[in-house]
Amino acid sequence: MSLYNMGRIEDYESQYYRHGSKSKETRMEESLSAIVQRHRKKSGLSRERLAEIAGVGKTVIYDIEHGKASVRHSTVKKVLDALNIRIRYISPLEDDSNEKG
């Protein structure tokens, strides 16, 4: 399966939000790691090949897939872009329904 035929993930948090009593931040890290690993495997890519495509070090993919918290956001973004995964940021400050008028 091609990287570009896999589709996009609109909101990974809503799909993977049920992980017991762990913090929301921990749940999101686990979700992201599971998503990256699943998409990499479905694409038929090794960690090394995905790292080449994303332009990152080969240990970065392992670190992301194992939920290491020290991976920079910009580096994670490169990997997600290589897998054609998009993150949608949601802020209550930008929600039209929360505006008082």
PDB file of C-alpha atoms in Angstrom:
ATOM      1  CA  MET A   1       0.000   0.000   0.000  1.00  0.00           C
ATOM      2  CA  SER A   2       1.346   3.417  -0.919  1.00  0.00           C
ATOM      3  CA  LEU A   3       1.921   6.100   1.696  1.00  0.00           C
ATOM      4  CA  TYR A   4      -0.385   8.393  -0.202  1.00  0.00           C
ATOM      5  CA  ASN A   5      -3.296   5.945  -0.387  1.00  0.00           C
ATOM      6  CA  MET A   6      -3.652   5.527   3.348  1.00  0.00           C
ATOM      7  CA  GLY A   7      -5.941   8.447   4.146  1.00  0.00           C
ATOM      8  CA  ARG A   8      -5.736  10.918   6.977  1.00  0.00           C
ATOM      9  CA  ILE A   9      -6.459  10.878  10.667  1.00  0.00           C
ATOM     10  CA  GLU A  10      -8.622  13.835  11.599  1.00  0.00           C
ATOM     11  CA  ASP A  11      -8.552  13.585  15.363  1.00  0.00           C
ATOM     12  CA  TYR A  12      -6.504  10.793  16.881  1.00  0.00           C
ATOM     13  CA  GLU A  13      -7.338  11.752  20.449  1.00  0.00           C
ATOM     14  CA  SER A  14     -11.046  10.986  20.103  1.00  0.00           C
ATOM     15  CA  GLN A  15     -10.383   7.482  18.749  1.00  0.00           C
ATOM     16  CA  TYR A  16      -7.849   6.469  21.380  1.00  0.00           C
ATOM     17  CA  TYR A  17      -9.062   8.239  24.514  1.00  0.00           C
ATOM     18  CA  ARG A  18      -9.880   5.210  26.674  1.00  0.00           C
ATOM     19  CA  HIS A  19      -6.748   4.210  28.551  1.00  0.00           C
ATOM     20  CA  GLY A  20      -7.850   4.018  32.188  1.00  0.00           C
ATOM     21  CA  SER A  21      -6.735   6.544  34.749  1.00  0.00           C
ATOM     22  CA  LYS A  22      -3.602   7.848  33.012  1.00  0.00           C
ATOM     23  CA  SER A  23      -3.232  11.565  32.340  1.00  0.00           C
ATOM     24  CA  LYS A  24      -4.578  13.032  29.116  1.00  0.00           C
ATOM     25  CA  GLU A  25      -1.006  13.831  28.000  1.00  0.00           C
ATOM     26  CA  THR A  26       0.062  10.211  28.533  1.00  0.00           C
ATOM     27  CA  ARG A  27      -2.978   8.917  26.650  1.00  0.00           C
ATOM     28  CA  MET A  28      -2.180  11.176  23.687  1.00  0.00           C
ATOM     29  CA  GLU A  29       1.452  10.011  23.605  1.00  0.00           C
ATOM     30  CA  GLU A  30       0.339   6.394  23.572  1.00  0.00           C
ATOM     31  CA  SER A  31      -2.172   7.139  20.871  1.00  0.00           C
ATOM     32  CA  LEU A  32       0.358   8.887  18.691  1.00  0.00           C
ATOM     33  CA  SER A  33       2.851   6.053  19.071  1.00  0.00           C
ATOM     34  CA  ALA A  34       0.219   3.460  18.141  1.00  0.00           C
ATOM     35  CA  ILE A  35      -0.893   5.470  15.126  1.00  0.00           C
ATOM     36  CA  VAL A  36       2.637   5.974  13.808  1.00  0.00           C
ATOM     37  CA  GLN A  37       3.491   2.309  14.242  1.00  0.00           C
ATOM     38  CA  ARG A  38       0.267   1.116  12.596  1.00  0.00           C
ATOM     39  CA  HIS A  39       0.638   3.430   9.603  1.00  0.00           C
ATOM     40  CA  ARG A  40       4.307   2.575   9.175  1.00  0.00           C
ATOM     41  CA  LYS A  41       3.558  -1.140   9.153  1.00  0.00           C
ATOM     42  CA  LYS A  42       0.564  -0.780   6.812  1.00  0.00           C
ATOM     43  CA  SER A  43       2.818   1.163   4.452  1.00  0.00           C
ATOM     44  CA  GLY A  44       5.318  -1.686   4.481  1.00  0.00           C
ATOM     45  CA  LEU A  45       8.091   0.560   5.768  1.00  0.00           C
ATOM     46  CA  SER A  46      10.894  -0.317   8.132  1.00  0.00           C
ATOM     47  CA  ARG A  47      11.724   2.221  10.819  1.00  0.00           C
ATOM     48  CA  GLU A  48      14.935   3.005   8.956  1.00  0.00           C
ATOM     49  CA  ARG A  49      13.147   3.653   5.642  1.00  0.00           C
ATOM     50  CA  LEU A  50      10.518   5.871   7.281  1.00  0.00           C
ATOM     51  CA  ALA A  51      13.324   7.845   8.928  1.00  0.00           C
ATOM     52  CA  GLU A  52      14.950   8.355   5.506  1.00  0.00           C
ATOM     53  CA  ILE A  53      11.685   9.543   3.959  1.00  0.00           C
ATOM     54  CA  ALA A  54      10.981  11.911   6.866  1.00  0.00           C
ATOM     55  CA  GLY A  55      14.547  13.199   6.973  1.00  0.00           C
ATOM     56  CA  VAL A  56      15.093  12.295  10.625  1.00  0.00           C
ATOM     57  CA  GLY A  57      17.474  10.032  12.520  1.00  0.00           C
ATOM     58  CA  LYS A  58      16.627   6.343  12.540  1.00  0.00           C
ATOM     59  CA  THR A  59      16.234   6.195  16.331  1.00  0.00           C
ATOM     60  CA  VAL A  60      13.534   8.884  16.189  1.00  0.00           C
ATOM     61  CA  ILE A  61      10.972   6.444  14.782  1.00  0.00           C
ATOM     62  CA  TYR A  62      11.671   3.982  17.594  1.00  0.00           C
ATOM     63  CA  ASP A  63      11.400   6.782  20.154  1.00  0.00           C
ATOM     64  CA  ILE A  64       8.061   7.973  18.773  1.00  0.00           C
ATOM     65  CA  GLU A  65       6.643   4.446  18.583  1.00  0.00           C
ATOM     66  CA  HIS A  66       7.618   3.881  22.212  1.00  0.00           C
ATOM     67  CA  GLY A  67       6.156   7.173  23.487  1.00  0.00           C
ATOM     68  CA  LYS A  68       9.423   8.864  24.407  1.00  0.00           C
ATOM     69  CA  ALA A  69       8.495  12.347  25.595  1.00  0.00           C
ATOM     70  CA  SER A  70      11.724  14.081  24.555  1.00  0.00           C
ATOM     71  CA  VAL A  71      11.079  13.979  20.789  1.00  0.00           C
ATOM     72  CA  ARG A  72      10.604  17.516  19.463  1.00  0.00           C
ATOM     73  CA  HIS A  73       7.257  18.494  18.008  1.00  0.00           C
ATOM     74  CA  SER A  74       8.887  19.587  14.744  1.00  0.00           C
ATOM     75  CA  THR A  75      10.512  16.162  14.408  1.00  0.00           C
ATOM     76  CA  VAL A  76       7.250  14.331  15.094  1.00  0.00           C
ATOM     77  CA  LYS A  77       5.583  16.566  12.494  1.00  0.00           C
ATOM     78  CA  LYS A  78       8.113  15.463   9.854  1.00  0.00           C
ATOM     79  CA  VAL A  79       7.322  11.808  10.561  1.00  0.00           C
ATOM     80  CA  LEU A  80       3.568  12.426  10.486  1.00  0.00           C
ATOM     81  CA  ASP A  81       3.890  14.317   7.202  1.00  0.00           C
ATOM     82  CA  ALA A  82       5.847  11.410   5.706  1.00  0.00           C
ATOM     83  CA  LEU A  83       2.995   9.066   6.670  1.00  0.00           C
ATOM     84  CA  ASN A  84       0.349  11.508   5.416  1.00  0.00           C
ATOM     85  CA  ILE A  85      -1.102  11.904   8.925  1.00  0.00           C
ATOM     86  CA  ARG A  86      -2.544  15.249   9.921  1.00  0.00           C
ATOM     87  CA  ILE A  87      -3.128  16.506  13.456  1.00  0.00           C
ATOM     88  CA  ARG A  88      -5.996  18.853  14.111  1.00  0.00           C
ATOM     89  CA  TYR A  89      -5.516  21.229  17.025  1.00  0.00           C
ATOM     90  CA  ILE A  90      -8.670  22.236  18.847  1.00  0.00           C
ATOM     91  CA  SER A  91      -8.903  25.243  21.133  1.00  0.00           C
ATOM     92  CA  PRO A  92     -11.982  26.328  23.083  1.00  0.00           C
ATOM     93  CA  LEU A  93     -10.851  29.910  22.499  1.00  0.00           C
ATOM     94  CA  GLU A  94     -11.348  29.504  18.764  1.00  0.00           C
ATOM     95  CA  ASP A  95     -14.659  27.681  18.882  1.00  0.00           C
ATOM     96  CA  ASP A  96     -17.398  29.921  17.462  1.00  0.00           C
ATOM     97  CA  SER A  97     -20.027  28.311  19.702  1.00  0.00           C
ATOM     98  CA  ASN A  98     -18.153  29.499  22.836  1.00  0.00           C
ATOM     99  CA  GLU A  99     -18.210  33.155  21.819  1.00  0.00           C
ATOM    100  CA  LYS A 100     -20.491  35.372  23.845  1.00  0.00           C
ATOM    101  CA  GLY A 101     -22.168  38.002  21.856  1.00  0.00           C
TER     102      GLY A 101
END
